[in-house]
Coordinates of C-alpha atoms and ligand atoms in Angstrom, one line a residue:
Chain J
M1 CA 37.7 -3.8 40.5
N2 CA 40.0 -1.4 42.4
A3 CA 43.2 -2.6 43.8
S4 CA 42.9 -2.3 47.6
G5 CA 45.7 0.2 47.7
A6 CA 43.7 2.6 45.5
T7 CA 40.7 2.5 47.8
R8 CA 42.1 5.0 50.3
S9 CA 43.2 7.5 47.8
R10 CA 39.9 7.4 46.1
A11 CA 37.9 7.8 49.3
L12 CA 38.3 11.5 49.4
P13 CA 37.1 12.4 45.9
V14 CA 34.1 10.2 46.4
Q15 CA 33.2 12.0 49.6
A16 CA 33.7 15.3 47.9
R17 CA 31.5 14.3 45.1
A18 CA 28.8 13.1 47.5
R19 CA 29.0 16.5 49.2
R20 CA 28.7 18.3 46.0
R21 CA 25.6 16.2 45.1
H22 CA 24.0 17.1 48.4
L23 CA 24.8 20.8 47.8
K24 CA 23.2 20.6 44.4
R25 CA 20.1 18.9 45.7
F26 CA 19.8 21.6 48.3
R27 CA 20.2 24.4 45.7
R28 CA 17.5 22.8 43.6
L29 CA 15.2 22.9 46.6
L30 CA 15.9 26.5 47.3
G31 CA 13.6 27.7 44.5
P32 CA 10.4 25.9 45.6
L33 CA 11.2 26.7 49.3
S34 CA 11.4 30.4 48.7
L35 CA 8.2 30.3 46.7
L36 CA 6.6 28.7 49.7
A37 CA 8.0 31.4 52.0
I38 CA 6.7 34.1 49.8
W39 CA 3.3 32.4 49.7
A40 CA 3.3 32.3 53.5
L41 CA 4.4 35.9 53.8
V42 CA 1.9 37.3 51.4
T43 CA -1.1 35.5 52.9
G44 CA 0.1 35.9 56.5
L45 CA 0.5 39.7 56.1
G46 CA -2.9 40.0 54.5
V47 CA -1.5 41.4 51.2
V48 CA -3.8 38.9 49.5
S49 CA -7.2 38.1 51.0
S50 CA -7.8 34.5 52.0
E51 CA -10.7 34.3 49.5
D52 CA -8.2 34.9 46.7
L53 CA -5.4 32.7 48.1
P54 CA -5.5 30.7 51.3
S55 CA -2.4 30.5 53.5
P56 CA -0.2 27.4 53.3
W57 CA -1.5 26.2 56.7
H58 CA -5.1 26.7 55.7
T59 CA -4.3 24.7 52.5
L60 CA -2.7 22.0 54.5
H61 CA -5.7 21.8 56.7
T62 CA -8.1 21.5 53.8
A63 CA -5.9 18.8 52.3
R64 CA -6.2 16.8 55.5
E65 CA -9.9 17.2 55.4
L66 CA -10.1 16.1 51.7
I67 CA -8.0 13.1 52.5
S68 CA -9.9 12.0 55.5
D69 CA -13.3 12.3 53.8
G70 CA -11.9 10.3 50.9
Q71 CA -12.6 13.0 48.2
L72 CA -9.0 13.6 47.3
P73 CA -7.8 10.0 47.3
S74 CA -10.6 8.9 45.1
A75 CA -10.2 11.8 42.7
M76 CA -6.5 11.1 42.5
L77 CA -7.0 7.4 41.9
I78 CA -9.3 8.2 39.0
S79 CA -7.0 10.7 37.4
V80 CA -3.9 8.6 37.8
R81 CA -5.7 5.6 36.3
R82 CA -6.7 7.7 33.3
V83 CA -3.2 9.0 32.8
I84 CA -1.7 5.5 33.0
I85 CA -4.1 3.9 30.6
G86 CA -4.0 6.9 28.2
L87 CA -0.2 7.1 28.3
T88 CA 0.2 3.4 27.8
I89 CA -2.1 3.4 24.8
G90 CA -0.5 6.5 23.4
T91 CA 3.0 5.1 23.8
V92 CA 2.1 1.8 22.1
A93 CA 0.4 3.6 19.3
G94 CA 3.3 6.2 18.9
V95 CA 5.9 3.5 18.9
G96 CA 4.0 1.3 16.4
L97 CA 3.4 4.1 14.0
A98 CA 7.0 5.4 14.2
V99 CA 8.4 1.9 13.5
L100 CA 6.0 1.4 10.6
A101 CA 6.7 4.9 9.2
S102 CA 10.4 4.7 9.4
L103 CA 11.1 1.3 8.0
G104 CA 9.5 1.5 4.6
Q105 CA 8.7 4.1 2.0
L106 CA 5.0 3.1 1.9
G107 CA 4.6 3.4 5.6
D108 CA 6.4 6.7 5.5
D109 CA 4.1 8.1 2.9
L110 CA 1.0 6.9 4.6
I111 CA 1.8 7.7 8.2
D112 CA 4.3 10.5 8.5
S113 CA 2.3 13.2 6.6
S114 CA -0.8 12.6 8.8
M115 CA 1.3 12.7 12.0
Q116 CA 3.0 15.9 10.9
L117 CA -0.5 17.3 10.3
L118 CA -1.8 16.2 13.6
R119 CA 1.1 17.7 15.5
T120 CA 0.1 21.2 14.3
L121 CA -3.4 20.7 15.6
P122 CA -4.1 22.0 19.2
I123 CA -5.3 18.8 20.6
L124 CA -7.5 20.5 23.3
A125 CA -9.5 22.1 20.5
M126 CA -10.7 18.6 19.7
V127 CA -12.4 18.1 23.1
P128 CA -15.8 19.1 21.8
L129 CA -15.5 16.6 18.9
I130 CA -14.4 13.9 21.2
V131 CA -17.3 14.5 23.6
I132 CA -19.7 14.2 20.7
W133 CA -18.1 10.9 19.7
F134 CA -17.6 9.3 23.0
G135 CA -20.0 11.1 25.4
I136 CA -18.8 11.7 29.0
G137 CA -17.6 8.3 30.3
E138 CA -14.0 7.2 30.7
T139 CA -13.4 6.7 27.0
P140 CA -13.1 10.4 25.9
K141 CA -10.5 11.2 28.7
V142 CA -8.4 8.2 28.0
F143 CA -8.7 8.8 24.3
I144 CA -7.5 12.4 24.4
V145 CA -4.6 11.5 26.7
A146 CA -3.6 8.7 24.3
L147 CA -3.9 11.0 21.3
A148 CA -1.9 13.8 22.8
T149 CA 0.9 11.5 24.0
A150 CA 1.2 9.4 20.9
I151 CA 2.3 12.5 19.0
P152 CA 5.5 13.5 20.8
I153 CA 6.4 9.8 21.2
Y154 CA 6.0 9.3 17.5
L155 CA 7.9 12.4 16.5
N156 CA 10.9 11.7 18.7
L157 CA 11.1 8.0 17.9
Y158 CA 10.7 8.6 14.2
S159 CA 13.6 11.1 14.0
G160 CA 15.6 8.8 16.3
I161 CA 15.2 5.9 13.9
R162 CA 15.8 8.1 10.9
G163 CA 19.0 9.3 12.5
T164 CA 20.5 5.8 13.0
D165 CA 24.2 5.8 12.5
R166 CA 24.9 4.6 9.0
K167 CA 28.3 3.3 10.1
L168 CA 26.7 1.0 12.6
L169 CA 24.2 -0.2 10.0
D170 CA 27.1 -1.1 7.7
A171 CA 28.8 -3.0 10.5
A172 CA 25.6 -4.8 11.2
R173 CA 25.3 -5.8 7.5
T174 CA 28.9 -7.2 7.5
L175 CA 27.8 -9.3 10.6
E176 CA 25.0 -10.7 8.4
L177 CA 22.3 -9.6 10.7
S178 CA 18.7 -10.1 9.4
R179 CA 16.4 -7.2 9.0
L180 CA 14.7 -8.0 12.2
Q181 CA 17.9 -8.4 14.1
I182 CA 19.1 -5.0 12.8
I183 CA 15.9 -3.4 14.0
R184 CA 16.3 -5.1 17.4
H185 CA 20.0 -4.7 18.0
V186 CA 20.9 -1.5 16.1
I187 CA 18.0 0.7 15.2
L188 CA 15.8 0.5 18.3
P189 CA 18.5 0.8 20.9
G190 CA 20.0 3.7 19.0
A191 CA 16.6 5.4 19.0
M192 CA 16.1 4.8 22.8
A193 CA 17.4 8.2 23.9
P194 CA 15.1 10.3 21.7
F195 CA 12.3 8.0 22.5
L196 CA 12.7 8.7 26.2
V197 CA 12.8 12.4 25.6
G198 CA 9.5 11.9 23.8
L199 CA 8.1 9.9 26.7
R200 CA 9.1 12.5 29.2
Y201 CA 7.4 15.2 27.2
A202 CA 4.4 12.9 26.7
A203 CA 4.1 12.3 30.5
G204 CA 3.9 16.1 31.0
I205 CA 1.3 16.6 28.3
A206 CA -0.7 13.7 29.6
W207 CA -1.5 15.5 32.9
L208 CA -2.1 18.8 31.0
V209 CA -4.7 17.5 28.7
L210 CA -6.3 15.3 31.3
V211 CA -6.9 18.1 33.7
V212 CA -8.4 20.3 31.0
S213 CA -10.7 17.6 29.7
E214 CA -11.7 16.8 33.3
Q215 CA -12.6 20.4 33.8
I216 CA -14.7 20.6 30.7
N217 CA -16.4 17.3 30.7
A218 CA -16.3 15.2 33.8
T219 CA -18.0 14.3 37.1
S220 CA -14.9 12.8 38.7
G221 CA -11.2 13.2 38.9
L222 CA -8.8 16.0 40.0
G223 CA -9.8 18.4 37.3
Y224 CA -13.4 18.0 38.3
L225 CA -12.5 18.5 41.9
I226 CA -11.0 21.9 41.0
V227 CA -13.8 23.3 38.8
N228 CA -16.4 22.1 41.2
A229 CA -14.5 23.9 44.1
Q230 CA -14.5 27.0 41.9
N231 CA -18.3 27.0 41.6
F232 CA -18.5 27.1 45.4
L233 CA -15.7 29.6 45.7
R234 CA -13.6 27.2 47.6
T235 CA -10.2 28.6 46.7
D236 CA -8.5 26.4 49.3
I237 CA -9.6 23.2 47.5
V238 CA -8.6 24.7 44.1
V239 CA -5.1 25.3 45.5
V240 CA -4.9 21.8 47.0
G241 CA -5.8 20.4 43.6
L242 CA -3.0 22.5 42.0
V243 CA -0.4 21.3 44.5
V244 CA -1.4 17.7 44.0
F245 CA -1.1 18.1 40.3
G246 CA 2.3 19.6 40.7
I247 CA 3.4 16.7 42.9
L248 CA 2.0 14.1 40.5
G249 CA 3.7 15.8 37.6
L250 CA 7.1 15.8 39.4
L251 CA 6.7 12.1 40.3
T252 CA 5.9 11.1 36.8
D253 CA 9.0 13.0 35.5
A254 CA 11.1 11.4 38.2
G255 CA 9.8 8.0 37.1
V256 CA 10.8 8.6 33.4
R257 CA 14.2 9.9 34.5
A258 CA 14.8 6.8 36.6
L259 CA 13.9 4.7 33.5
E260 CA 16.3 6.8 31.5
R261 CA 19.1 6.1 33.9
R262 CA 18.5 2.4 33.7
V263 CA 18.0 2.0 30.0
L264 CA 20.7 4.4 29.0
A265 CA 23.3 3.0 31.4
W266 CA 25.7 2.6 28.5
R267 CA 26.0 6.3 28.0
S268 CA 27.3 7.3 31.4
T269 CA 30.9 6.5 32.0
Chain U
M1 CA 26.1 -4.8 -12.0
T2 CA 28.6 -7.1 -10.5
A3 CA 28.4 -10.8 -10.7
W4 CA 29.1 -12.6 -7.4
I5 CA 30.4 -16.1 -6.9
E6 CA 30.9 -17.5 -3.5
D7 CA 33.2 -20.5 -3.0
P8 CA 34.6 -21.2 0.5
A9 CA 37.6 -23.1 -0.8
A10 CA 38.7 -20.5 -3.3
G11 CA 40.3 -17.2 -2.5
V12 CA 39.4 -13.8 -3.9
R13 CA 39.3 -13.2 -7.6
V14 CA 38.2 -9.8 -8.8
R15 CA 38.0 -9.0 -12.5
G16 CA 37.2 -5.7 -14.3
L17 CA 35.7 -4.0 -11.2
R18 CA 34.4 -0.6 -12.0
R19 CA 32.8 2.1 -9.9
A20 CA 31.9 5.7 -10.6
F21 CA 30.4 8.3 -8.3
D22 CA 28.3 10.9 -10.0
G23 CA 30.0 10.3 -13.3
R24 CA 33.5 10.4 -11.8
T25 CA 35.3 7.2 -12.3
V26 CA 37.0 6.0 -9.1
L27 CA 37.7 2.4 -10.0
G28 CA 38.6 2.0 -13.7
D29 CA 39.3 -1.6 -14.1
V30 CA 40.5 -3.4 -11.0
D31 CA 41.8 -7.0 -11.1
L32 CA 42.8 -8.4 -7.8
D33 CA 43.6 -11.9 -6.5
I34 CA 44.1 -13.1 -3.0
A35 CA 45.0 -16.8 -2.4
P36 CA 43.3 -18.6 0.5
G37 CA 45.3 -17.7 3.6
E38 CA 47.3 -15.0 1.9
F39 CA 47.9 -11.7 3.5
V40 CA 47.7 -8.8 1.0
A41 CA 48.1 -5.1 1.7
L42 CA 46.5 -2.5 -0.5
L43 CA 48.2 0.8 -0.6
G44 CA 47.1 4.0 -2.3
A45 CA 46.8 7.7 -1.8
S46 CA 43.8 9.1 0.0
G47 CA 40.8 9.1 -2.2
S48 CA 42.2 6.5 -4.6
G49 CA 39.4 4.1 -4.0
K50 CA 40.8 1.6 -1.5
T51 CA 37.7 1.7 0.7
T52 CA 35.5 1.4 -2.4
I53 CA 37.2 -1.9 -3.3
L54 CA 37.0 -3.2 0.2
R55 CA 33.3 -2.3 0.5
A56 CA 32.6 -4.1 -2.8
L57 CA 34.4 -7.2 -1.5
A58 CA 32.5 -7.0 1.8
G59 CA 29.2 -6.9 -0.2
L60 CA 28.3 -3.6 1.2
D61 CA 28.1 -1.7 -2.0
P62 CA 27.4 -2.8 -5.5
A63 CA 29.9 -2.1 -8.3
D64 CA 29.0 -0.8 -11.7
A65 CA 30.7 -3.7 -13.6
G66 CA 33.0 -6.6 -13.0
T67 CA 33.0 -10.0 -11.3
I68 CA 33.8 -10.8 -7.8
D69 CA 34.6 -14.3 -6.5
A70 CA 35.0 -14.3 -2.8
P71 CA 34.5 -16.8 0.1
P72 CA 31.1 -16.6 1.7
R73 CA 32.3 -15.9 5.3
R74 CA 33.8 -12.4 5.2
A75 CA 34.4 -10.1 8.2
V76 CA 35.3 -6.5 8.2
V77 CA 37.2 -4.3 10.7
F78 CA 36.9 -0.6 10.0
Q79 CA 39.0 2.3 11.0
E80 CA 36.6 3.1 13.8
H81 CA 35.6 0.1 16.0
R82 CA 31.8 0.4 15.2
L83 CA 30.8 -1.5 18.2
M84 CA 27.2 -1.1 19.3
P85 CA 27.6 1.4 22.2
W86 CA 24.5 -0.1 24.0
K87 CA 25.9 -3.6 24.1
R88 CA 28.7 -4.8 26.4
V89 CA 31.8 -6.1 24.8
R90 CA 30.8 -9.8 25.0
A91 CA 27.4 -9.1 23.4
N92 CA 29.0 -7.1 20.7
V93 CA 31.3 -9.9 19.8
A94 CA 28.4 -12.4 19.9
L95 CA 26.2 -10.3 17.8
G96 CA 24.5 -12.3 15.0
L97 CA 25.9 -15.6 16.0
D98 CA 23.7 -18.6 16.7
R99 CA 23.0 -19.1 20.4
E100 CA 24.4 -22.5 21.4
A101 CA 27.8 -22.5 19.7
V102 CA 28.5 -19.0 20.8
A103 CA 29.3 -18.6 24.5
A104 CA 32.4 -20.6 24.7
R105 CA 33.8 -19.3 21.4
V106 CA 33.2 -15.7 22.3
D107 CA 35.1 -15.9 25.5
E108 CA 37.9 -17.9 23.7
T109 CA 38.2 -15.2 21.1
L110 CA 38.2 -12.4 23.7
A111 CA 41.0 -14.2 25.5
E112 CA 42.9 -14.4 22.2
V113 CA 42.8 -10.6 21.7
G114 CA 43.5 -10.1 25.4
L115 CA 40.2 -8.7 26.4
S116 CA 38.9 -11.3 28.8
G117 CA 39.0 -8.7 31.6
H118 CA 36.8 -6.3 29.6
A119 CA 34.1 -8.8 28.5
N120 CA 31.5 -7.0 30.6
A121 CA 32.6 -3.4 29.8
W122 CA 30.6 -0.9 27.8
P123 CA 32.4 0.0 24.6
K124 CA 32.5 3.7 25.7
T125 CA 34.9 2.8 28.5
L126 CA 37.5 1.1 26.3
S127 CA 40.6 2.7 25.0
G128 CA 41.2 3.1 21.3
G129 CA 43.4 0.0 21.1
E130 CA 41.0 -2.1 23.2
S131 CA 38.1 -1.0 21.0
Q132 CA 39.9 -2.2 17.9
R133 CA 40.8 -5.5 19.6
A134 CA 37.1 -5.9 20.4
A135 CA 36.3 -5.2 16.8
L136 CA 39.0 -7.8 15.7
A137 CA 37.4 -10.3 18.1
R138 CA 34.0 -9.6 16.6
A139 CA 35.4 -10.3 13.1
L140 CA 37.4 -13.4 14.1
V141 CA 34.7 -15.1 16.1
R142 CA 32.9 -15.7 12.8
R143 CA 35.8 -17.7 11.5
P144 CA 36.0 -15.7 8.3
E145 CA 37.7 -17.1 5.2
L146 CA 38.3 -13.5 4.2
L147 CA 39.2 -10.8 6.7
L148 CA 38.9 -7.2 5.4
L149 CA 40.8 -4.6 7.3
D150 CA 40.2 -0.9 6.4
E151 CA 43.0 1.0 8.1
P152 CA 42.2 -0.6 11.4
F153 CA 45.2 0.9 13.1
G154 CA 45.0 4.3 11.5
A155 CA 43.7 6.1 14.6
L156 CA 46.0 4.5 17.1
D157 CA 49.2 5.8 18.6
A158 CA 52.5 4.4 17.4
L159 CA 53.1 2.1 20.3
T160 CA 49.6 0.6 20.3
R161 CA 49.8 0.2 16.6
M162 CA 53.0 -1.9 17.0
K163 CA 51.2 -4.1 19.5
M164 CA 48.3 -4.5 17.2
H165 CA 50.6 -5.5 14.4
D166 CA 51.9 -8.4 16.5
L167 CA 48.4 -9.3 17.5
V168 CA 47.1 -9.4 13.9
L169 CA 50.0 -11.5 12.7
R170 CA 49.4 -14.0 15.5
L171 CA 45.7 -14.2 14.8
W172 CA 46.3 -14.6 11.2
E173 CA 48.9 -17.4 11.8
N174 CA 46.4 -19.2 14.1
H175 CA 43.3 -18.9 11.9
R176 CA 44.8 -18.4 8.4
P177 CA 42.0 -16.3 6.8
A178 CA 42.9 -14.5 3.5
V179 CA 43.5 -10.9 4.6
L180 CA 43.1 -7.7 2.6
L181 CA 44.6 -4.9 4.7
V182 CA 44.0 -1.4 3.4
T183 CA 46.6 1.0 4.7
H184 CA 48.3 4.3 4.1
D185 CA 51.4 3.1 5.8
V186 CA 54.1 1.5 3.7
D187 CA 55.9 0.2 6.7
E188 CA 52.8 -1.5 8.0
A189 CA 52.4 -3.3 4.6
L190 CA 56.1 -4.3 4.7
L191 CA 55.9 -5.7 8.2
L192 CA 52.7 -7.7 7.8
A193 CA 51.8 -8.7 4.2
D194 CA 52.9 -11.4 1.8
R195 CA 52.2 -9.0 -1.0
A196 CA 51.6 -5.3 -1.4
L197 CA 49.3 -3.8 -4.1
V198 CA 49.3 -0.2 -5.1
L199 CA 46.1 1.4 -6.4
V200 CA 46.8 4.3 -8.7
N201 CA 44.3 6.0 -11.0
G202 CA 41.6 3.4 -10.4
R203 CA 43.8 0.4 -11.3
I204 CA 46.2 -1.9 -9.4
E205 CA 49.4 -0.5 -10.8
G206 CA 51.9 -2.4 -8.7
D207 CA 52.1 -5.9 -7.2
Y208 CA 55.1 -6.5 -4.9
A209 CA 55.9 -9.8 -3.2
I210 CA 57.4 -9.4 0.2
Q211 CA 59.4 -12.4 1.0
A212 CA 61.3 -11.6 4.2
L213 CA 60.7 -14.0 7.0
R214 CA 58.4 -13.0 9.9
P215 CA 58.6 -11.6 12.4
R216 CA 60.1 -8.7 10.5
Q217 CA 61.9 -5.6 11.7
R218 CA 61.4 -2.2 10.1
T219 CA 65.1 -2.0 9.5
D220 CA 65.3 -5.4 7.8
P221 CA 67.5 -4.8 4.7
D222 CA 65.4 -7.3 2.7
L223 CA 62.6 -4.8 2.9
E224 CA 64.6 -1.9 1.7
A225 CA 64.3 -2.5 -2.0
T226 CA 60.6 -3.1 -1.8
R227 CA 60.1 0.0 0.3
D228 CA 61.8 2.1 -2.4
S229 CA 59.7 0.7 -5.2
L230 CA 56.5 1.1 -3.3
L231 CA 57.2 4.7 -2.4
S232 CA 58.2 5.6 -5.9
R233 CA 55.1 3.8 -7.3
L234 CA 53.0 5.9 -4.9
G235 CA 54.7 9.0 -6.3
V236 CA 56.7 9.7 -3.1
G237 CA 60.4 10.0 -4.0
S238 CA 62.8 8.5 -1.5
G239 CA 66.2 8.7 -3.1
S240 CA 67.6 11.5 -1.1
R241 CA 66.3 10.4 2.3
D242 CA 68.2 9.1 5.2
P243 CA 67.1 5.4 5.6
R244 CA 66.5 6.0 9.3
Q245 CA 64.0 8.7 8.4
L246 CA 62.2 6.2 6.2
I247 CA 61.5 4.0 9.1
S248 CA 58.9 6.4 10.3
L249 CA 57.8 7.5 6.9
S250 CA 54.2 6.9 6.2
L251 CA 52.3 8.1 3.3
E252 CA 49.6 9.4 5.6
E253 CA 52.0 11.9 7.1
R254 CA 53.3 13.0 3.8
T255 CA 50.0 13.4 2.0
L256 CA 48.1 15.1 4.8
Ligands
LIG301 N1 29.2 7.1 -1.5 C1 29.9 8.0 -2.2 N2 29.4 9.0 -2.9 C2 30.2 9.8 -3.6 N3 31.5 9.7 -3.7 C3 32.1 8.7 -3.1 C4 31.4 7.8 -2.2 N4 32.2 6.9 -1.7 C5 33.4 7.3 -2.1 N5 33.4 8.3 -2.9 C6 34.5 9.0 -3.6 O1 35.3 8.0 -4.2 C7 36.7 8.2 -4.0 C8 37.4 7.1 -3.4 O2 36.9 7.0 -2.1 P1 37.5 5.9 -1.1 O3 36.8 6.1 0.2 O4 37.4 4.5 -1.7 O5 39.0 6.3 -1.0 P2 40.2 5.7 -0.1 O6 41.3 5.3 -1.0 O7 39.6 4.7 0.9 O8 40.7 7.0 0.7 P3 41.2 7.1 2.2 O9 42.6 6.6 2.2 O10 41.2 8.6 2.5 O11 40.3 6.3 3.1 C9 36.7 9.5 -3.2 O12 37.0 10.6 -4.1 C10 35.4 9.7 -2.6 O13 35.0 11.0 -2.5
LIG302 MG1 39.3 4.6 3.0

């Protein structure tokens, strides 16, 4: 694209930009790193007893143990699987409902009021009901994740579709696009940004409701690992579980953001 | 309701078009003819109902009464490009066309408007003039019998606008659609059109043939008389003005 002559003069700003990016990344790491330092300090100086909070090294040691005896990997695998299945079902349901609700008056009347009602309900309060319905197998965990994630996806996509630019719709009509083509080429791509916001939010919620439901009603998974450790006063295992949750949450968020960068490439200049 | 008749061989024939918004009449009784291949400019003050006529012709809005005969293949270019931001230029131009015939014709049309180099660009990265050229390509690739232009150059700078005038004339000469160009700019109408119509009080109150040969110059003395009549019909006196000032006079500037 560039003329070869321009390459040299551009080299400097590109480098400068890269340096700024590194600096930014470093600054963003500063927060977590200082938390870690405080943690090490407080536990190392004995301000907090090791029964209340184990030191970072102790936690690392416990993590190694839990990994080598297979407890942590198997718990993680189970939880990750529940999140993936629940989030997938929730996304499909949320998208389907939002499309149905926003494309016709009938769908709107039937679906939107129920979804607006559902959003005001604290989903976790439904856990007892869900246990009564589904018992204690995989179904209730996946179900609650699906339910909790469908709602933000629905809400964001619905308002995204509703907010479609009328001018683009007019243009599409002058191009004689069919209704289906308009949905595919105008409405859905336009609603992609709000949808991804919903997805990111849903991914966060998925972990939240999963861990709570695993703590109330499970014999496996990360949430179970944590409550079980609590019963034996194994603070170190509890902390390992928390750290793992944090890491999984960050990874999920990074995944959605990567998806965002790909799908919304047209927005960046 | 409006009665619609579509005939590819005939031009545009509008009779008794009426439109009111919230009880306020915007179009009283509009009669309008455009012969096949004819280039007609529609002038009128802001809010006089030019866009309303154009949208009725495009089939975007219903009218309250009247008949519209128009060819079936119509294409519109609006003041803003209205490209889908999430589609690259080529995909925007190809939007809604049948697969097979398309690829070659799309590239051909992009070359015609001078955008071959931007076929893979995102609309966001185009300049104002480039965006409008892409919008023109999207309209032309459909081989319209009627091309509706709603102030397509209104947002462009003077230099780009002049280039776009040349481009539109060339495209019109190559493809010969009937054209309805809505504009604020008297000089634009004089440079481009076969005929200029003036919309006043919800009716076409003036119909001026512009016979000067193309390409025309703004200073062409043949245009002088028509310019005067158009301006006075639009309620903008021109008697005391230096003719050189008139060159840059556009209604837009005066009414804003
Ligand atoms: N959808 C609508 N609802 C209500 N009023 C409308 C609507 N569309 C147009 N109008 C009114 O009709 C009148 C004519 O509008 P129109 O857009 O046709 O004017 P115009 O001649 O194109 O003006 P401009 O040169 O500023 O674009 C205006 O007073 C406008 O407010
Ligand atoms: Mg208008």
